[in-house]
Amino acid sequence: MGTYRYKFQKGGFGLFLGIAAEATRLTNPPTMGVPVSNRVWLDASEVNNALYGNRLALNEREVAWLRVGLGKVSGDIERIETSPYILISVRALEIFEVDYAEAALAPAIAGWVAEKFNLTPRLRNVSRDSATGQFTFDWNE
């Protein structure tokens, strides 16, 4: 298991989030988690708050952001991994409450995967609409 710290700062906003996860290679479909692609699954059922040591209960939007980020790199994982199934289990998050934005979960898990599997990072740029607060990610697709 390794921790990846996603940091992005641009005039007027920043995204900061640490994520610790592990990859398990399986021969049968996982019994926990949700499929993100044909062979890559996500488990976010037992996530700890790395700063305070307590359990986090992620809401549906947070899990959806994790699925977005993992989905962006799942094809890359499938190209290099020979295991029939790869389960990515999120174990801990470092959430800085002042700067926390759920959207940071997507690039954080994608960055963790890129580091873990020695992949070229896909995310090129992040922008934020100051009127709506919505983030837009350029995934180099």
PDB file of C-alpha atoms in Angstrom:
ATOM      1  CA  MET A   1       0.000   0.000   0.000  1.00  0.00           C
ATOM      2  CA  GLY A   2       1.271   3.448  -0.802  1.00  0.00           C
ATOM      3  CA  THR A   3       0.110   7.006  -0.266  1.00  0.00           C
ATOM      4  CA  TYR A   4      -0.146   9.505  -3.098  1.00  0.00           C
ATOM      5  CA  ARG A   5      -0.661  13.215  -2.440  1.00  0.00           C
ATOM      6  CA  TYR A   6      -2.452  15.072  -5.194  1.00  0.00           C
ATOM      7  CA  LYS A   7      -1.716  18.798  -5.196  1.00  0.00           C
ATOM      8  CA  PHE A   8      -2.833  21.325  -7.767  1.00  0.00           C
ATOM      9  CA  GLN A   9      -2.810  25.049  -7.278  1.00  0.00           C
ATOM     10  CA  LYS A  10      -3.779  27.668  -9.771  1.00  0.00           C
ATOM     11  CA  GLY A  11      -4.636  31.330  -9.279  1.00  0.00           C
ATOM     12  CA  GLY A  12      -7.643  31.412  -6.999  1.00  0.00           C
ATOM     13  CA  PHE A  13      -8.086  27.735  -6.152  1.00  0.00           C
ATOM     14  CA  GLY A  14      -6.308  24.583  -5.171  1.00  0.00           C
ATOM     15  CA  LEU A  15      -7.027  20.874  -4.819  1.00  0.00           C
ATOM     16  CA  PHE A  16      -5.191  18.882  -2.159  1.00  0.00           C
ATOM     17  CA  LEU A  17      -5.878  15.289  -1.166  1.00  0.00           C
ATOM     18  CA  GLY A  18      -3.840  12.336   0.000  1.00  0.00           C
ATOM     19  CA  ILE A  19      -4.967   8.825  -0.883  1.00  0.00           C
ATOM     20  CA  ALA A  20      -3.657   5.467   0.304  1.00  0.00           C
ATOM     21  CA  ALA A  21      -4.761   2.400  -1.603  1.00  0.00           C
ATOM     22  CA  GLU A  22      -3.688  -1.074  -2.583  1.00  0.00           C
ATOM     23  CA  ALA A  23      -4.005  -3.155  -5.718  1.00  0.00           C
ATOM     24  CA  THR A  24      -4.930  -6.830  -5.474  1.00  0.00           C
ATOM     25  CA  ARG A  25      -4.633  -9.117  -8.483  1.00  0.00           C
ATOM     26  CA  LEU A  26      -7.378 -11.763  -8.575  1.00  0.00           C
ATOM     27  CA  THR A  27      -8.264 -14.734 -10.735  1.00  0.00           C
ATOM     28  CA  ASN A  28     -11.999 -14.503  -9.953  1.00  0.00           C
ATOM     29  CA  PRO A  29     -14.321 -11.495  -9.854  1.00  0.00           C
ATOM     30  CA  PRO A  30     -14.020  -9.623  -6.550  1.00  0.00           C
ATOM     31  CA  THR A  31     -16.622 -10.323  -3.900  1.00  0.00           C
ATOM     32  CA  MET A  32     -16.563  -6.702  -2.781  1.00  0.00           C
ATOM     33  CA  GLY A  33     -16.490  -3.362  -4.521  1.00  0.00           C
ATOM     34  CA  VAL A  34     -17.934  -2.217  -7.814  1.00  0.00           C
ATOM     35  CA  PRO A  35     -16.730  -2.729 -11.379  1.00  0.00           C
ATOM     36  CA  VAL A  36     -15.154   0.287 -13.031  1.00  0.00           C
ATOM     37  CA  SER A  37     -14.319  -1.564 -16.251  1.00  0.00           C
ATOM     38  CA  ASN A  38     -14.297  -5.184 -17.392  1.00  0.00           C
ATOM     39  CA  ARG A  39     -11.329  -6.103 -15.184  1.00  0.00           C
ATOM     40  CA  VAL A  40     -10.774  -3.203 -12.792  1.00  0.00           C
ATOM     41  CA  TRP A  41     -12.877  -2.912  -9.634  1.00  0.00           C
ATOM     42  CA  LEU A  42     -13.030  -0.305  -6.869  1.00  0.00           C
ATOM     43  CA  ASP A  43     -13.553  -0.973  -3.174  1.00  0.00           C
ATOM     44  CA  ALA A  44     -14.098   2.079  -0.953  1.00  0.00           C
ATOM     45  CA  SER A  45     -15.968   0.309   1.839  1.00  0.00           C
ATOM     46  CA  GLU A  46     -13.288   0.562   4.555  1.00  0.00           C
ATOM     47  CA  VAL A  47     -11.647   3.961   4.321  1.00  0.00           C
ATOM     48  CA  ASN A  48      -9.921   5.638   7.241  1.00  0.00           C
ATOM     49  CA  ASN A  49      -9.261   9.305   7.849  1.00  0.00           C
ATOM     50  CA  ALA A  50      -5.464   9.347   7.798  1.00  0.00           C
ATOM     51  CA  LEU A  51      -5.275  12.600   9.761  1.00  0.00           C
ATOM     52  CA  TYR A  52      -7.596  11.673  12.633  1.00  0.00           C
ATOM     53  CA  GLY A  53      -7.510   7.874  12.590  1.00  0.00           C
ATOM     54  CA  ASN A  54     -11.275   7.385  12.444  1.00  0.00           C
ATOM     55  CA  ARG A  55     -13.390   5.613   9.821  1.00  0.00           C
ATOM     56  CA  LEU A  56     -14.808   7.622   6.917  1.00  0.00           C
ATOM     57  CA  ALA A  57     -18.161   6.797   5.385  1.00  0.00           C
ATOM     58  CA  LEU A  58     -17.884   8.034   1.808  1.00  0.00           C
ATOM     59  CA  ASN A  59     -21.084   9.301   0.260  1.00  0.00           C
ATOM     60  CA  GLU A  60     -22.285   8.357  -3.225  1.00  0.00           C
ATOM     61  CA  ARG A  61     -20.793  11.487  -4.830  1.00  0.00           C
ATOM     62  CA  GLU A  62     -17.380  10.770  -3.333  1.00  0.00           C
ATOM     63  CA  VAL A  63     -17.429   7.173  -4.567  1.00  0.00           C
ATOM     64  CA  ALA A  64     -18.594   8.457  -7.967  1.00  0.00           C
ATOM     65  CA  TRP A  65     -15.553  10.768  -8.146  1.00  0.00           C
ATOM     66  CA  LEU A  66     -13.272   7.834  -7.302  1.00  0.00           C
ATOM     67  CA  ARG A  67     -14.931   5.826 -10.080  1.00  0.00           C
ATOM     68  CA  VAL A  68     -14.404   8.691 -12.541  1.00  0.00           C
ATOM     69  CA  GLY A  69     -10.692   8.903 -11.781  1.00  0.00           C
ATOM     70  CA  LEU A  70     -10.156   5.151 -11.761  1.00  0.00           C
ATOM     71  CA  GLY A  71     -12.205   4.823 -14.933  1.00  0.00           C
ATOM     72  CA  LYS A  72      -9.866   7.242 -16.721  1.00  0.00           C
ATOM     73  CA  VAL A  73      -6.870   4.968 -16.059  1.00  0.00           C
ATOM     74  CA  SER A  74      -8.514   1.514 -16.005  1.00  0.00           C
ATOM     75  CA  GLY A  75      -7.708   0.897 -19.676  1.00  0.00           C
ATOM     76  CA  ASP A  76      -4.045   1.642 -18.950  1.00  0.00           C
ATOM     77  CA  ILE A  77      -4.072  -0.875 -16.092  1.00  0.00           C
ATOM     78  CA  GLU A  78      -5.731  -3.530 -18.270  1.00  0.00           C
ATOM     79  CA  ARG A  79      -3.083  -3.072 -20.976  1.00  0.00           C
ATOM     80  CA  ILE A  80      -0.190  -3.868 -18.636  1.00  0.00           C
ATOM     81  CA  GLU A  81      -1.748  -6.280 -16.137  1.00  0.00           C
ATOM     82  CA  THR A  82      -2.263  -9.933 -17.009  1.00  0.00           C
ATOM     83  CA  SER A  83      -4.420 -10.790 -13.992  1.00  0.00           C
ATOM     84  CA  PRO A  84      -8.051 -11.409 -14.881  1.00  0.00           C
ATOM     85  CA  TYR A  85      -9.186  -8.876 -12.247  1.00  0.00           C
ATOM     86  CA  ILE A  86      -7.537  -5.995 -10.411  1.00  0.00           C
ATOM     87  CA  LEU A  87      -9.195  -4.690  -7.251  1.00  0.00           C
ATOM     88  CA  ILE A  88      -8.163  -1.180  -6.188  1.00  0.00           C
ATOM     89  CA  SER A  89      -9.008  -0.770  -2.493  1.00  0.00           C
ATOM     90  CA  VAL A  90      -8.938   2.737  -1.065  1.00  0.00           C
ATOM     91  CA  ARG A  91      -7.741   2.432   2.524  1.00  0.00           C
ATOM     92  CA  ALA A  92      -7.243   6.008   3.730  1.00  0.00           C
ATOM     93  CA  LEU A  93      -7.751   9.616   2.713  1.00  0.00           C
ATOM     94  CA  GLU A  94      -5.923  12.695   3.926  1.00  0.00           C
ATOM     95  CA  ILE A  95      -8.657  15.287   3.754  1.00  0.00           C
ATOM     96  CA  PHE A  96      -7.741  18.863   4.586  1.00  0.00           C
ATOM     97  CA  GLU A  97     -11.194  20.103   5.472  1.00  0.00           C
ATOM     98  CA  VAL A  98     -10.541  23.737   4.600  1.00  0.00           C
ATOM     99  CA  ASP A  99      -9.500  22.827   1.052  1.00  0.00           C
ATOM    100  CA  TYR A 100     -11.573  19.685   0.538  1.00  0.00           C
ATOM    101  CA  ALA A 101     -13.440  19.320  -2.730  1.00  0.00           C
ATOM    102  CA  GLU A 102     -14.926  15.934  -3.647  1.00  0.00           C
ATOM    103  CA  ALA A 103     -13.709  16.463  -7.199  1.00  0.00           C
ATOM    104  CA  ALA A 104     -10.110  16.006  -5.973  1.00  0.00           C
ATOM    105  CA  LEU A 105     -10.845  12.298  -5.468  1.00  0.00           C
ATOM    106  CA  ALA A 106     -10.778  11.666  -9.241  1.00  0.00           C
ATOM    107  CA  PRO A 107      -7.264  12.992  -9.962  1.00  0.00           C
ATOM    108  CA  ALA A 108      -5.965  11.617  -6.651  1.00  0.00           C
ATOM    109  CA  ILE A 109      -6.882   8.004  -7.448  1.00  0.00           C
ATOM    110  CA  ALA A 110      -5.733   8.403 -11.066  1.00  0.00           C
ATOM    111  CA  GLY A 111      -2.396   9.748  -9.793  1.00  0.00           C
ATOM    112  CA  TRP A 112      -2.066   6.900  -7.308  1.00  0.00           C
ATOM    113  CA  VAL A 113      -2.641   4.378 -10.112  1.00  0.00           C
ATOM    114  CA  ALA A 114      -0.115   6.109 -12.381  1.00  0.00           C
ATOM    115  CA  GLU A 115       2.483   5.946  -9.621  1.00  0.00           C
ATOM    116  CA  LYS A 116       1.645   2.368  -8.552  1.00  0.00           C
ATOM    117  CA  PHE A 117       1.641   0.912 -12.079  1.00  0.00           C
ATOM    118  CA  ASN A 118       4.405   3.162 -13.516  1.00  0.00           C
ATOM    119  CA  LEU A 119       2.047   4.809 -15.991  1.00  0.00           C
ATOM    120  CA  THR A 120       2.243   8.204 -17.620  1.00  0.00           C
ATOM    121  CA  PRO A 121      -0.155  10.518 -15.762  1.00  0.00           C
ATOM    122  CA  ARG A 122      -3.256  11.285 -17.835  1.00  0.00           C
ATOM    123  CA  LEU A 123      -4.448  14.484 -16.206  1.00  0.00           C
ATOM    124  CA  ARG A 124      -3.059  17.533 -17.983  1.00  0.00           C
ATOM    125  CA  ASN A 125      -4.957  20.447 -16.535  1.00  0.00           C
ATOM    126  CA  VAL A 126      -7.658  21.446 -14.085  1.00  0.00           C
ATOM    127  CA  SER A 127      -9.851  24.501 -14.289  1.00  0.00           C
ATOM    128  CA  ARG A 128     -12.581  25.870 -12.069  1.00  0.00           C
ATOM    129  CA  ASP A 129     -15.551  27.985 -13.051  1.00  0.00           C
ATOM    130  CA  SER A 130     -15.521  30.760 -10.459  1.00  0.00           C
ATOM    131  CA  ALA A 131     -19.258  31.425 -10.858  1.00  0.00           C
ATOM    132  CA  THR A 132     -20.434  27.829 -10.310  1.00  0.00           C
ATOM    133  CA  GLY A 133     -17.455  26.330  -8.466  1.00  0.00           C
ATOM    134  CA  GLN A 134     -17.450  23.380 -10.907  1.00  0.00           C
ATOM    135  CA  PHE A 135     -14.135  21.738 -11.753  1.00  0.00           C
ATOM    136  CA  THR A 136     -13.194  20.611 -15.259  1.00  0.00           C
ATOM    137  CA  PHE A 137     -10.450  18.061 -15.796  1.00  0.00           C
ATOM    138  CA  ASP A 138      -8.477  17.655 -19.031  1.00  0.00           C
ATOM    139  CA  TRP A 139      -7.664  13.923 -19.077  1.00  0.00           C
ATOM    140  CA  ASN A 140      -5.684  14.049 -22.350  1.00  0.00           C
ATOM    141  CA  GLU A 141      -8.196  11.879 -24.192  1.00  0.00           C
TER     142      GLU A 141
END
